[in-house]
Amino acid sequence: MDKVQREEILAEEIRQWEERIYSYESSDFELLYQKAVESGFSLIPEEKQAEFFTMVDNMLFHLHAMIQGSHVQQDARERILSSARIFSEEIIDLEDMKSLSADQLKYIAEQQIARHRLYSFAQGGISGMGGAALMATDLPAIAVINLRLVQLIAMTYGYEVNTPKEMMISLKVFQCGTMPMRLQSVGLDELKEIIMDEEEAYFFEGNEEMANISWLEQPLKQVMKYLAISLLRKKKVQGLPLFSMVVGAGNNYSLTRRVSEFAHRFYQYRYLKEKAGA
């Protein structure tokens, strides 16, 4: 099977993924949960809401920059390039990654995805052991794991996420991946519009707001997870709170699985779109 046929199969897989997103119908429980969240926030003055969302946006921007500038991420960047050179000795920089085939890039990306799903699972299990300190560090840790994974997937497909434009795109991908599935179609449409014209623009021109009431549903679910852990951690099996550890690990793994699938499919879509344009 040649490269063109493989890309046609990948394009069909992406179409099916898009169809699942666009045809998703919310359950009664999801709608009830949405109304409960909106009702809760309606009690807060709009001015305070705006301040809170701005604070969350700034935290995400700084967290993204901190991860991107870390030595760990730079080492991961070099490992991606080293893996790519197994397939082609002409790979010098991330831009050259786009010369690889879809299957080769998928193989490299899936290595990153598998590793970070394991990190997420382990982090959830640790938080499930209970204790204020462990649970307090879980939300920042799971945000770092998923933001870092989105960055690595973007780099695998040849995008430097240290420019303002690519930074915002990767943050938007992270946002969409963590949003409820019923709202991902809106985020996907926004991302498609952003990359509609793949000019070599350095700055991002668009809506830079990230946090909103709908997006906060996922962090609030994390808070509910901590409540469940607090209730279950006293039930121990051979001295370990296995039930609460399973809740923590399963919840974190499910989140990273959803984020990684969205990010990987989006960058595959972008890769195929650029090739078709070329």
mmCIF file of C-alpha atoms in Angstrom:
data_model
loop_
_atom_site.group_PDB
_atom_site.id
_atom_site.type_symbol
_atom_site.label_atom_id
_atom_site.label_comp_id
_atom_site.label_asym_id
_atom_site.label_seq_id
_atom_site.Cartn_x
_atom_site.Cartn_y
_atom_site.Cartn_z
ATOM 1 C CA MET A 1 0.000 0.000 0.000
ATOM 2 C CA ASP A 2 1.574 3.314 -1.078
ATOM 3 C CA LYS A 3 1.651 6.652 0.782
ATOM 4 C CA VAL A 4 -1.314 8.087 -1.113
ATOM 5 C CA GLN A 5 -3.541 5.162 -0.164
ATOM 6 C CA ARG A 6 -2.456 5.386 3.480
ATOM 7 C CA GLU A 7 -3.260 9.111 3.515
ATOM 8 C CA GLU A 8 -6.687 8.410 2.021
ATOM 9 C CA ILE A 9 -7.349 5.906 4.828
ATOM 10 C CA LEU A 10 -6.192 8.471 7.398
ATOM 11 C CA ALA A 11 -8.416 11.133 5.843
ATOM 12 C CA GLU A 12 -11.396 8.786 6.153
ATOM 13 C CA GLU A 13 -10.553 8.115 9.821
ATOM 14 C CA ILE A 14 -10.479 11.877 10.447
ATOM 15 C CA ARG A 15 -13.827 12.330 8.690
ATOM 16 C CA GLN A 16 -15.346 9.673 10.934
ATOM 17 C CA TRP A 17 -13.855 11.391 13.992
ATOM 18 C CA GLU A 18 -15.321 14.719 12.889
ATOM 19 C CA GLU A 19 -18.683 13.081 12.319
ATOM 20 C CA ARG A 20 -18.686 11.730 15.888
ATOM 21 C CA ILE A 21 -18.013 15.225 17.213
ATOM 22 C CA TYR A 22 -20.576 17.009 15.038
ATOM 23 C CA SER A 23 -23.305 14.407 15.599
ATOM 24 C CA TYR A 24 -22.806 14.068 19.362
ATOM 25 C CA GLU A 25 -25.993 14.531 21.365
ATOM 26 C CA SER A 26 -25.909 15.561 25.012
ATOM 27 C CA SER A 27 -27.449 13.297 27.604
ATOM 28 C CA ASP A 28 -30.023 14.573 30.091
ATOM 29 C CA PHE A 29 -27.420 14.363 32.859
ATOM 30 C CA GLU A 30 -24.941 16.512 30.888
ATOM 31 C CA LEU A 31 -27.599 19.166 30.256
ATOM 32 C CA LEU A 32 -28.588 19.114 33.920
ATOM 33 C CA TYR A 33 -24.955 19.481 34.956
ATOM 34 C CA GLN A 34 -24.488 22.372 32.514
ATOM 35 C CA LYS A 35 -27.499 24.198 33.942
ATOM 36 C CA ALA A 36 -26.246 23.641 37.484
ATOM 37 C CA VAL A 37 -22.843 25.135 36.629
ATOM 38 C CA GLU A 38 -24.403 28.121 34.846
ATOM 39 C CA SER A 39 -26.796 28.700 37.728
ATOM 40 C CA GLY A 40 -23.927 28.639 40.188
ATOM 41 C CA PHE A 41 -21.920 31.187 38.207
ATOM 42 C CA SER A 42 -24.956 33.415 37.709
ATOM 43 C CA LEU A 43 -24.772 34.168 41.431
ATOM 44 C CA ILE A 44 -21.331 35.747 40.928
ATOM 45 C CA PRO A 45 -21.222 39.341 39.595
ATOM 46 C CA GLU A 46 -20.145 39.514 35.949
ATOM 47 C CA GLU A 47 -17.223 41.747 36.847
ATOM 48 C CA LYS A 48 -15.846 39.130 39.238
ATOM 49 C CA GLN A 49 -16.410 36.398 36.652
ATOM 50 C CA ALA A 50 -14.399 38.361 34.077
ATOM 51 C CA GLU A 51 -11.545 38.848 36.570
ATOM 52 C CA PHE A 52 -11.539 35.140 37.393
ATOM 53 C CA PHE A 53 -11.494 34.033 33.741
ATOM 54 C CA THR A 54 -8.695 36.500 32.963
ATOM 55 C CA MET A 55 -6.678 35.094 35.856
ATOM 56 C CA VAL A 56 -7.158 31.527 34.570
ATOM 57 C CA ASP A 57 -6.136 32.605 31.041
ATOM 58 C CA ASN A 58 -2.953 34.202 32.371
ATOM 59 C CA MET A 59 -2.136 31.081 34.375
ATOM 60 C CA LEU A 60 -2.489 28.919 31.269
ATOM 61 C CA PHE A 61 -0.306 31.260 29.188
ATOM 62 C CA HIS A 62 2.440 31.284 31.817
ATOM 63 C CA LEU A 63 2.192 27.528 32.347
ATOM 64 C CA HIS A 64 2.506 26.946 28.606
ATOM 65 C CA ALA A 65 5.567 29.187 28.403
ATOM 66 C CA MET A 66 7.143 27.544 31.440
ATOM 67 C CA ILE A 67 6.717 24.055 29.975
ATOM 68 C CA GLN A 68 7.980 25.099 26.548
ATOM 69 C CA GLY A 69 11.084 26.717 27.999
ATOM 70 C CA SER A 70 11.954 23.850 30.321
ATOM 71 C CA HIS A 71 14.986 21.618 29.796
ATOM 72 C CA VAL A 72 12.678 18.577 29.929
ATOM 73 C CA GLN A 73 10.716 19.828 26.933
ATOM 74 C CA GLN A 74 13.861 20.702 25.025
ATOM 75 C CA ASP A 75 15.156 17.175 25.635
ATOM 76 C CA ALA A 76 11.831 15.772 24.412
ATOM 77 C CA ARG A 77 12.144 17.914 21.268
ATOM 78 C CA GLU A 78 15.535 16.362 20.553
ATOM 79 C CA ARG A 79 14.145 12.866 21.116
ATOM 80 C CA ILE A 80 11.408 13.561 18.571
ATOM 81 C CA LEU A 81 13.999 14.653 16.018
ATOM 82 C CA SER A 82 16.153 11.605 16.803
ATOM 83 C CA SER A 83 13.164 9.297 16.264
ATOM 84 C CA ALA A 84 12.433 11.051 12.954
ATOM 85 C CA ARG A 85 16.028 10.555 11.769
ATOM 86 C CA ILE A 86 15.464 6.805 11.950
ATOM 87 C CA PHE A 87 13.137 7.272 8.955
ATOM 88 C CA SER A 88 15.095 10.040 7.214
ATOM 89 C CA GLU A 89 18.633 11.271 7.791
ATOM 90 C CA GLU A 90 17.674 14.618 6.216
ATOM 91 C CA ILE A 91 15.646 15.670 9.252
ATOM 92 C CA ILE A 92 17.431 18.650 10.797
ATOM 93 C CA ASP A 93 14.719 20.803 12.394
ATOM 94 C CA LEU A 94 11.044 20.464 13.289
ATOM 95 C CA GLU A 95 9.946 21.964 9.986
ATOM 96 C CA ASP A 96 11.518 18.941 8.264
ATOM 97 C CA MET A 97 9.144 16.612 10.151
ATOM 98 C CA LYS A 98 6.468 17.464 7.576
ATOM 99 C CA SER A 99 8.455 15.549 4.957
ATOM 100 C CA LEU A 100 7.765 12.259 6.736
ATOM 101 C CA SER A 101 4.779 10.091 5.871
ATOM 102 C CA ALA A 102 1.558 10.116 7.874
ATOM 103 C CA ASP A 103 2.305 6.646 9.283
ATOM 104 C CA GLN A 104 5.800 7.649 10.389
ATOM 105 C CA LEU A 105 4.508 10.751 12.173
ATOM 106 C CA LYS A 106 1.696 8.745 13.735
ATOM 107 C CA TYR A 107 4.212 6.251 15.107
ATOM 108 C CA ILE A 108 6.301 9.023 16.725
ATOM 109 C CA ALA A 109 3.221 10.806 18.121
ATOM 110 C CA GLU A 110 1.801 7.590 19.584
ATOM 111 C CA GLN A 111 5.025 7.068 21.540
ATOM 112 C CA GLN A 112 4.469 10.444 23.220
ATOM 113 C CA ILE A 113 0.779 9.737 23.758
ATOM 114 C CA ALA A 114 1.334 6.337 25.383
ATOM 115 C CA ARG A 115 3.989 7.758 27.703
ATOM 116 C CA HIS A 116 1.838 10.675 28.875
ATOM 117 C CA ARG A 117 -1.261 8.547 29.358
ATOM 118 C CA LEU A 118 0.856 6.450 31.713
ATOM 119 C CA TYR A 119 2.040 9.595 33.523
ATOM 120 C CA SER A 120 -1.558 10.726 33.879
ATOM 121 C CA PHE A 121 -2.684 7.327 35.160
ATOM 122 C CA ALA A 122 0.122 7.267 37.725
ATOM 123 C CA GLN A 123 -0.564 10.841 38.833
ATOM 124 C CA GLY A 124 -4.237 10.003 39.355
ATOM 125 C CA GLY A 125 -3.341 6.944 41.386
ATOM 126 C CA ILE A 126 -1.038 9.010 43.604
ATOM 127 C CA SER A 127 -3.726 11.650 44.171
ATOM 128 C CA GLY A 128 -6.156 8.828 44.970
ATOM 129 C CA MET A 129 -4.070 7.864 47.976
ATOM 130 C CA GLY A 130 -5.665 10.879 49.658
ATOM 131 C CA GLY A 131 -4.203 13.654 51.686
ATOM 132 C CA ALA A 132 -4.605 17.386 51.147
ATOM 133 C CA ALA A 133 -1.122 17.870 49.707
ATOM 134 C CA LEU A 134 -1.472 15.093 47.106
ATOM 135 C CA MET A 135 -4.893 16.275 45.959
ATOM 136 C CA ALA A 136 -3.795 19.927 45.869
ATOM 137 C CA THR A 137 -0.995 19.113 43.439
ATOM 138 C CA ASP A 138 -3.144 16.937 41.172
ATOM 139 C CA LEU A 139 -4.905 19.681 39.188
ATOM 140 C CA PRO A 140 -1.691 21.581 38.302
ATOM 141 C CA ALA A 141 0.051 18.272 37.530
ATOM 142 C CA ILE A 142 -2.672 17.017 35.184
ATOM 143 C CA ALA A 143 -2.731 20.419 33.441
ATOM 144 C CA VAL A 144 1.037 20.234 32.903
ATOM 145 C CA ILE A 145 0.855 16.659 31.590
ATOM 146 C CA ASN A 146 -1.846 17.470 29.040
ATOM 147 C CA LEU A 147 -0.413 20.827 27.949
ATOM 148 C CA ARG A 148 2.986 19.209 27.487
ATOM 149 C CA LEU A 149 1.457 16.386 25.463
ATOM 150 C CA VAL A 150 -0.309 18.826 23.116
ATOM 151 C CA GLN A 151 2.990 20.652 22.591
ATOM 152 C CA LEU A 152 4.805 17.397 21.793
ATOM 153 C CA ILE A 153 2.149 16.306 19.292
ATOM 154 C CA ALA A 154 2.376 19.726 17.615
ATOM 155 C CA MET A 155 6.173 19.438 17.417
ATOM 156 C CA THR A 156 5.894 15.919 16.017
ATOM 157 C CA TYR A 157 3.902 17.319 13.096
ATOM 158 C CA GLY A 158 6.463 20.066 12.511
ATOM 159 C CA TYR A 159 5.097 23.063 14.423
ATOM 160 C CA GLU A 160 7.274 25.175 16.718
ATOM 161 C CA VAL A 161 5.000 26.120 19.601
ATOM 162 C CA ASN A 162 7.248 28.929 20.851
ATOM 163 C CA THR A 163 5.785 31.524 18.458
ATOM 164 C CA PRO A 164 2.698 33.535 19.530
ATOM 165 C CA LYS A 165 0.524 32.032 16.789
ATOM 166 C CA GLU A 166 1.456 28.402 17.361
ATOM 167 C CA MET A 167 1.325 28.882 21.119
ATOM 168 C CA MET A 168 -2.279 30.073 20.883
ATOM 169 C CA ILE A 169 -3.225 27.267 18.501
ATOM 170 C CA SER A 170 -1.811 24.651 20.868
ATOM 171 C CA LEU A 171 -3.624 26.298 23.796
ATOM 172 C CA LYS A 172 -6.855 26.284 21.795
ATOM 173 C CA VAL A 173 -6.316 22.580 21.042
ATOM 174 C CA PHE A 174 -5.802 21.944 24.764
ATOM 175 C CA GLN A 175 -8.947 23.930 25.526
ATOM 176 C CA CYS A 176 -11.022 21.969 22.999
ATOM 177 C CA GLY A 177 -9.649 18.641 24.191
ATOM 178 C CA THR A 178 -10.701 19.384 27.766
ATOM 179 C CA MET A 179 -14.124 20.756 26.842
ATOM 180 C CA PRO A 180 -17.279 18.618 27.084
ATOM 181 C CA MET A 181 -17.731 16.652 23.861
ATOM 182 C CA ARG A 182 -20.993 18.439 23.063
ATOM 183 C CA LEU A 183 -19.007 21.689 22.706
ATOM 184 C CA GLN A 184 -15.980 20.353 20.854
ATOM 185 C CA SER A 185 -17.607 20.971 17.480
ATOM 186 C CA VAL A 186 -17.603 24.726 18.175
ATOM 187 C CA GLY A 187 -13.935 24.620 19.149
ATOM 188 C CA LEU A 188 -13.038 22.513 16.132
ATOM 189 C CA ASP A 189 -14.734 24.992 13.795
ATOM 190 C CA GLU A 190 -12.760 27.832 15.408
ATOM 191 C CA LEU A 191 -9.486 25.944 14.945
ATOM 192 C CA LYS A 192 -10.296 25.185 11.306
ATOM 193 C CA GLU A 193 -10.953 28.867 10.715
ATOM 194 C CA ILE A 194 -7.629 29.806 12.341
ATOM 195 C CA ILE A 195 -5.631 27.483 10.075
ATOM 196 C CA MET A 196 -7.736 28.137 6.978
ATOM 197 C CA ASP A 197 -4.996 30.326 5.580
ATOM 198 C CA GLU A 198 -1.658 28.755 6.565
ATOM 199 C CA GLU A 199 0.405 31.890 6.155
ATOM 200 C CA GLU A 200 3.741 32.241 7.922
ATOM 201 C CA ALA A 201 2.194 34.653 10.409
ATOM 202 C CA TYR A 202 4.141 35.184 13.606
ATOM 203 C CA PHE A 203 1.420 36.767 15.736
ATOM 204 C CA PHE A 204 -1.988 35.320 16.499
ATOM 205 C CA GLU A 205 -4.962 37.261 15.188
ATOM 206 C CA GLY A 206 -8.117 36.086 16.848
ATOM 207 C CA ASN A 207 -9.906 35.525 20.131
ATOM 208 C CA GLU A 208 -7.301 34.820 22.819
ATOM 209 C CA GLU A 209 -9.815 34.083 25.560
ATOM 210 C CA MET A 210 -9.586 30.536 26.876
ATOM 211 C CA ALA A 211 -11.523 30.113 30.099
ATOM 212 C CA ASN A 212 -15.301 30.382 30.170
ATOM 213 C CA ILE A 213 -18.186 28.813 32.051
ATOM 214 C CA SER A 214 -18.460 25.830 29.684
ATOM 215 C CA TRP A 215 -14.726 25.084 29.787
ATOM 216 C CA LEU A 216 -14.754 25.124 33.601
ATOM 217 C CA GLU A 217 -17.001 22.072 33.641
ATOM 218 C CA GLN A 218 -13.915 19.850 33.422
ATOM 219 C CA PRO A 219 -12.006 21.466 36.339
ATOM 220 C CA LEU A 220 -15.201 21.244 38.376
ATOM 221 C CA LYS A 221 -15.391 17.532 37.557
ATOM 222 C CA GLN A 222 -11.858 17.242 38.929
ATOM 223 C CA VAL A 223 -13.096 18.834 42.171
ATOM 224 C CA MET A 224 -15.903 16.258 42.288
ATOM 225 C CA LYS A 225 -13.252 13.573 41.831
ATOM 226 C CA TYR A 226 -11.452 14.862 44.934
ATOM 227 C CA LEU A 227 -14.679 14.642 46.909
ATOM 228 C CA ALA A 228 -15.108 11.038 45.802
ATOM 229 C CA ILE A 229 -11.493 10.284 46.751
ATOM 230 C CA SER A 230 -12.043 11.806 50.201
ATOM 231 C CA LEU A 231 -15.043 9.556 50.740
ATOM 232 C CA LEU A 232 -13.383 6.375 49.457
ATOM 233 C CA ARG A 233 -9.837 6.676 50.805
ATOM 234 C CA LYS A 234 -10.848 5.270 54.195
ATOM 235 C CA LYS A 235 -11.849 1.991 52.519
ATOM 236 C CA LYS A 236 -8.540 0.164 52.326
ATOM 237 C CA VAL A 237 -7.455 -3.168 50.907
ATOM 238 C CA GLN A 238 -4.277 -4.516 52.476
ATOM 239 C CA GLY A 239 -3.485 -1.048 53.801
ATOM 240 C CA LEU A 240 -3.992 0.773 50.481
ATOM 241 C CA PRO A 241 -7.002 2.911 49.506
ATOM 242 C CA LEU A 242 -7.445 1.015 46.234
ATOM 243 C CA PHE A 243 -10.959 2.285 45.498
ATOM 244 C CA SER A 244 -9.956 5.952 45.683
ATOM 245 C CA MET A 245 -6.760 5.223 43.719
ATOM 246 C CA VAL A 246 -8.825 3.604 40.943
ATOM 247 C CA VAL A 247 -11.111 6.654 40.827
ATOM 248 C CA GLY A 248 -8.161 9.040 40.613
ATOM 249 C CA ALA A 249 -6.218 7.026 38.037
ATOM 250 C CA GLY A 250 -9.264 6.294 35.865
ATOM 251 C CA ASN A 251 -10.419 9.910 35.832
ATOM 252 C CA ASN A 252 -7.013 11.309 34.901
ATOM 253 C CA TYR A 253 -6.410 8.650 32.255
ATOM 254 C CA SER A 254 -9.805 9.337 30.676
ATOM 255 C CA LEU A 255 -9.052 13.076 30.486
ATOM 256 C CA THR A 256 -5.620 12.578 28.896
ATOM 257 C CA ARG A 257 -7.065 10.039 26.478
ATOM 258 C CA ARG A 258 -9.651 12.586 25.328
ATOM 259 C CA VAL A 259 -7.124 15.423 25.044
ATOM 260 C CA SER A 260 -4.579 13.277 23.189
ATOM 261 C CA GLU A 261 -7.158 11.981 20.710
ATOM 262 C CA PHE A 262 -8.389 15.490 19.908
ATOM 263 C CA ALA A 263 -4.882 16.922 19.592
ATOM 264 C CA HIS A 264 -3.597 14.048 17.467
ATOM 265 C CA ARG A 265 -6.557 14.102 15.087
ATOM 266 C CA PHE A 266 -6.388 17.876 14.734
ATOM 267 C CA TYR A 267 -2.695 17.910 13.838
ATOM 268 C CA GLN A 268 -3.220 14.974 11.462
ATOM 269 C CA TYR A 269 -5.992 17.005 9.828
ATOM 270 C CA ARG A 270 -3.665 20.006 9.578
ATOM 271 C CA TYR A 271 -0.875 17.853 8.132
ATOM 272 C CA LEU A 272 -3.143 16.447 5.402
ATOM 273 C CA LYS A 273 -4.612 19.882 4.695
ATOM 274 C CA GLU A 274 -1.153 21.364 4.118
ATOM 275 C CA LYS A 275 -0.135 18.466 1.877
ATOM 276 C CA ALA A 276 -3.310 18.844 -0.163
ATOM 277 C CA GLY A 277 -2.647 22.579 -0.483
ATOM 278 C CA ALA A 278 0.921 21.959 -1.556
#
